[in-house]
Tab-separated table of C-alpha atoms and ligand atoms in Angstrom:
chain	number	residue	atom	x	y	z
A	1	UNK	CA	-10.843	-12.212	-5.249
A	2	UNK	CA	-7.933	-10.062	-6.332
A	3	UNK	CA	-5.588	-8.529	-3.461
A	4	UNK	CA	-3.512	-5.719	-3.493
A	5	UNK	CA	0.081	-4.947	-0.700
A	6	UNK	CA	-0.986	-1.362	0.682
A	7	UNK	CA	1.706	0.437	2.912
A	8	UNK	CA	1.203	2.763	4.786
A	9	UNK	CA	5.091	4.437	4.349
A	10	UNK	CA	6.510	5.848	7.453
A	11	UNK	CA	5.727	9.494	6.952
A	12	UNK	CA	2.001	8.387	6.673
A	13	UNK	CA	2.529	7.030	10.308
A	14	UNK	CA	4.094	9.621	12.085
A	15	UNK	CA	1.579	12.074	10.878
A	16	UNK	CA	-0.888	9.806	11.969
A	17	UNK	CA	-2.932	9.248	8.772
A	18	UNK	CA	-2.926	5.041	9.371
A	19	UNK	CA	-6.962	5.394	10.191
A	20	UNK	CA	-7.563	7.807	7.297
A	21	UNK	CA	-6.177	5.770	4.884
A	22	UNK	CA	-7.667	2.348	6.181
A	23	UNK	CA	-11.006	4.386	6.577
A	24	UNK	CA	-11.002	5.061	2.800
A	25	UNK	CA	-10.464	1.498	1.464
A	26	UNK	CA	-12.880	0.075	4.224
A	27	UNK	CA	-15.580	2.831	2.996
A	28	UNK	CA	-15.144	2.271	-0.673
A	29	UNK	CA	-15.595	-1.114	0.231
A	30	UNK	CA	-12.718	-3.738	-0.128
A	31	UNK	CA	-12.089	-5.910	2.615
A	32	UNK	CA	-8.966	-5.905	4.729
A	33	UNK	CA	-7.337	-9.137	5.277
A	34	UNK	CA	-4.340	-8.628	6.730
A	35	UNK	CA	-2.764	-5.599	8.498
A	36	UNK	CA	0.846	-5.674	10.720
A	37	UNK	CA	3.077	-2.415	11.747
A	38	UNK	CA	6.847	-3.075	11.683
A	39	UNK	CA	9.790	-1.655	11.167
A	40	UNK	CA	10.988	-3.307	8.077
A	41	UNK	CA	15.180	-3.800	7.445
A	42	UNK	CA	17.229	-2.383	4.975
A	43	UNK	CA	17.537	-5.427	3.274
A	44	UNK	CA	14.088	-6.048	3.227
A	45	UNK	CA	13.174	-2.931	1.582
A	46	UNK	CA	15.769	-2.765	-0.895
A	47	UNK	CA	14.011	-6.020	-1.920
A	48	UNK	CA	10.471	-4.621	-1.924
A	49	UNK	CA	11.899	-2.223	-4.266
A	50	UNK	CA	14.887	-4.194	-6.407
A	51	UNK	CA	13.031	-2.836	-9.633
A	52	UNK	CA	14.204	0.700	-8.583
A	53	UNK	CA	17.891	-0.791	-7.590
A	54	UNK	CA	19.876	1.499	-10.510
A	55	UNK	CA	18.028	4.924	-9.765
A	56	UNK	CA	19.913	7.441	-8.558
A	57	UNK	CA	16.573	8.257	-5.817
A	58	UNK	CA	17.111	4.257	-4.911
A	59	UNK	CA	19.488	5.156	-1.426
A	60	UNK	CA	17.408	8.179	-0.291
A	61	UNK	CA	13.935	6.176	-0.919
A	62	UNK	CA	15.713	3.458	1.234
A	63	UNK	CA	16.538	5.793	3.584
A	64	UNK	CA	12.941	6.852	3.606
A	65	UNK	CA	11.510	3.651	3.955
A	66	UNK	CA	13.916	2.601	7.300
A	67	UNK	CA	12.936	5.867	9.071
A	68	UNK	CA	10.217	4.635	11.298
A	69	UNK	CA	7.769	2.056	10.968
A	70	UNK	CA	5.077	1.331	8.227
A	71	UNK	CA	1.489	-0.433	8.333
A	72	UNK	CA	1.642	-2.973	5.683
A	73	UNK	CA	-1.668	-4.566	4.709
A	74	UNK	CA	-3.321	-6.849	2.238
A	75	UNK	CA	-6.923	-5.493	0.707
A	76	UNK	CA	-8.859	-7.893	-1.182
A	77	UNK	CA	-11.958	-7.243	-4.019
A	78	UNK	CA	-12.358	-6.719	-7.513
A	79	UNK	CA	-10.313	-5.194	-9.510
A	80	UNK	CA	-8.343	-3.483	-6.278
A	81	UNK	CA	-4.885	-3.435	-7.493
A	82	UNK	CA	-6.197	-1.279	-10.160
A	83	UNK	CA	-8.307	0.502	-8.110
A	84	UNK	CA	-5.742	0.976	-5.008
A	85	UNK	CA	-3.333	2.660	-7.315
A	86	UNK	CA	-5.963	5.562	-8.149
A	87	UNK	CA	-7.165	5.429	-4.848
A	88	UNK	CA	-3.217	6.611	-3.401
A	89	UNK	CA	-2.852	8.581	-7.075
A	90	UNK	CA	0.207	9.393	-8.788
A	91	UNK	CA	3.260	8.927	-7.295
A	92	UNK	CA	4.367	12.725	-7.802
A	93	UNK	CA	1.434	14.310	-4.948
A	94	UNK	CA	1.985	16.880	-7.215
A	95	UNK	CA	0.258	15.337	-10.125
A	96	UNK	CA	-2.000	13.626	-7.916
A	97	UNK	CA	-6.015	14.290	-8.134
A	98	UNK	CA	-7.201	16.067	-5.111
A	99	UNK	CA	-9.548	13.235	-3.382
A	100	UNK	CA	-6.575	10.714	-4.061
A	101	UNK	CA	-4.264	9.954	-0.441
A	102	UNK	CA	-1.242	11.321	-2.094
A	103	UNK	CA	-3.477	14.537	-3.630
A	104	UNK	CA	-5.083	15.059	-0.475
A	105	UNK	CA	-1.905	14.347	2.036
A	106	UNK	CA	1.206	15.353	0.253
A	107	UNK	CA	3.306	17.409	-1.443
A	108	UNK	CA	6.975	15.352	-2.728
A	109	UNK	CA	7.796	12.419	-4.408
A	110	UNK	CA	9.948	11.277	-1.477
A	111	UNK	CA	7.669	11.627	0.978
A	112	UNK	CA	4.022	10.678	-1.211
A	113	UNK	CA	2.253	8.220	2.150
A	114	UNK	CA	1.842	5.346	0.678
A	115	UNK	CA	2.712	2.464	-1.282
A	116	UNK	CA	0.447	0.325	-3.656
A	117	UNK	CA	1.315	-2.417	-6.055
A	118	UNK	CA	1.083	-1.359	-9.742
A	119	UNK	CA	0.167	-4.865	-11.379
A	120	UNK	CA	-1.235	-8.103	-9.750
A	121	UNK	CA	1.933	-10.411	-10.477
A	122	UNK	CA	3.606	-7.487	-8.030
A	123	UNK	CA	0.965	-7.700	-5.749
A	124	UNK	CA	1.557	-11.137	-5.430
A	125	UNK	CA	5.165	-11.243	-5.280
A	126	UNK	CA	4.755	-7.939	-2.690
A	127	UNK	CA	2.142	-9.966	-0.398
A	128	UNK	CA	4.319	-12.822	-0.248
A	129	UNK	CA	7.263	-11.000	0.562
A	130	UNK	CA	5.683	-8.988	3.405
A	131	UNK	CA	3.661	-11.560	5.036
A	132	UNK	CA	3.497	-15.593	5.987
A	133	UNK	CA	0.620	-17.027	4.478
A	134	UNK	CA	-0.932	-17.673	7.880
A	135	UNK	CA	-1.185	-13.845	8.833
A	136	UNK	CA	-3.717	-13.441	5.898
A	137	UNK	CA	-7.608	-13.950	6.932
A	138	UNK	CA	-9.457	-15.309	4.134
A	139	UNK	CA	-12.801	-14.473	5.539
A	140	UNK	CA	-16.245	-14.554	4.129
A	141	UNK	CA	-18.022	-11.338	4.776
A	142	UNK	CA	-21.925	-11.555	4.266
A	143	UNK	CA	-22.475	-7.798	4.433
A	144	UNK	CA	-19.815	-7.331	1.828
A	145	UNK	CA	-21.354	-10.301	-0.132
A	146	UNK	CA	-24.667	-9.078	-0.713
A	147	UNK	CA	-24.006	-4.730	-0.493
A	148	UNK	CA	-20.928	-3.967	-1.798
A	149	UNK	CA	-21.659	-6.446	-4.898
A	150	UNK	CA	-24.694	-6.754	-6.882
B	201	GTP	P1	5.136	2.927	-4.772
B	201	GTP	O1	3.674	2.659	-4.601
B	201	GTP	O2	5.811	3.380	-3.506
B	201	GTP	O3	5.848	1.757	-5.430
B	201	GTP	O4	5.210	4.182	-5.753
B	201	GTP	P2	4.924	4.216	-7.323
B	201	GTP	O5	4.635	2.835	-7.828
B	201	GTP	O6	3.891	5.263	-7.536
B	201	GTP	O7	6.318	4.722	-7.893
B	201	GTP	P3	7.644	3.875	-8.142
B	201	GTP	O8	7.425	2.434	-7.867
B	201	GTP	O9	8.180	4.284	-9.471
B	201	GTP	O10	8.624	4.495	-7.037
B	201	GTP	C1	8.616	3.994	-5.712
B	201	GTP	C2	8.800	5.127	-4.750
B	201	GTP	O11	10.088	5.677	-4.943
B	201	GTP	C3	7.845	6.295	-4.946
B	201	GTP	O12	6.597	6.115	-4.330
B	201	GTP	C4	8.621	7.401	-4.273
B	201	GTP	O13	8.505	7.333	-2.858
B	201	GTP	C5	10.046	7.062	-4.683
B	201	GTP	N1	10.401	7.764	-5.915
B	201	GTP	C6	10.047	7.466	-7.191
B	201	GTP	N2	10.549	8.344	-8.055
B	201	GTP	C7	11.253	9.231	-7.302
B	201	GTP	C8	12.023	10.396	-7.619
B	201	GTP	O14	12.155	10.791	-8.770
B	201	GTP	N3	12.582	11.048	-6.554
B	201	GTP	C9	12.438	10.621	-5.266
B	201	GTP	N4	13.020	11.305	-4.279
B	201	GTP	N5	11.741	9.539	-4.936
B	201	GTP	C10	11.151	8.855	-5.950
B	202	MG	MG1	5.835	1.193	-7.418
């Protein structure tokens, strides 16, 4: 039952691509277990991303991030952190695959949709620094269960 942080980044919002994007996972088959849209702080962003801290692209992805609100969500099934990151593809759209979020939606670094964690100890650390532990829904979906998984 691995689970993956997936934002939705605030360019992905205001050009309205928050049911794309949750269309794809939901289609390919993970399970959403938590979902929230805020407007995250300055300080909580340049915690998100303290791995970046000494990059010179560190204030303007900052800047980025505070610029409107973002959909942050938790997705949950095997192998997804993997499997989220090819999903969104690279992180420069324009290495991305076409039929990746990034390929398909965007064209710059700085403005590339979407976030996804890139190992499951982030995902972990991610998920617990974006939401309380009661705003995740461990739910048992039958449907999932027994079609999605053989
Ligand atoms: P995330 O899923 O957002 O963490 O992206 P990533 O894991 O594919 O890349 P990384 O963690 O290295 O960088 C985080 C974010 O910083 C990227 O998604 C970009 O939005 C931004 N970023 C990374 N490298 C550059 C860069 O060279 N220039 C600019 N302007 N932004 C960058
Ligand atoms: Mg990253």
């Amino acid at each position: 039952n691995e689970r993956s942080f997936i934002m939705i980044k605030p360019d992905g919002v205001h050009r309205g691509l928050v049911g794309k994007i949750i269309q794809r996972f939901e289609e390919r088959g993970y399970k959403l277990v938590a979902l929230k849209q805020m407007t995250a702080s300055k300080a909580h962003l340049e915690e998100h991303y303290i791995d970046l801290k000494d990059k010179p692209f560190f204030p303007s992805l900052i800047n980025y991030m505070v610029s409107g609100p973002v959909v942050a969500m938790v997705w949950q099934g095997l192998d997804i952190v993997k499997q989220g990151r090819a999903m969104l593809g690279a992180t420069n759209p324009l290495a991305s695959a076409p039929g990746s979020i990034r390929g398909d939606y965007s064209i710059q670094t700085g403005r590339n949709i979407c976030h996804g964690s890139d190992s499951v100890d982030s995902a972990n650390r991610e998920i617990a620094h974006w939401f309380k532990a009661d705003e995740i829904n461990d739910y048992n979906s039958p449907f999932i269960n027994s079609w999605v998984y053989e």
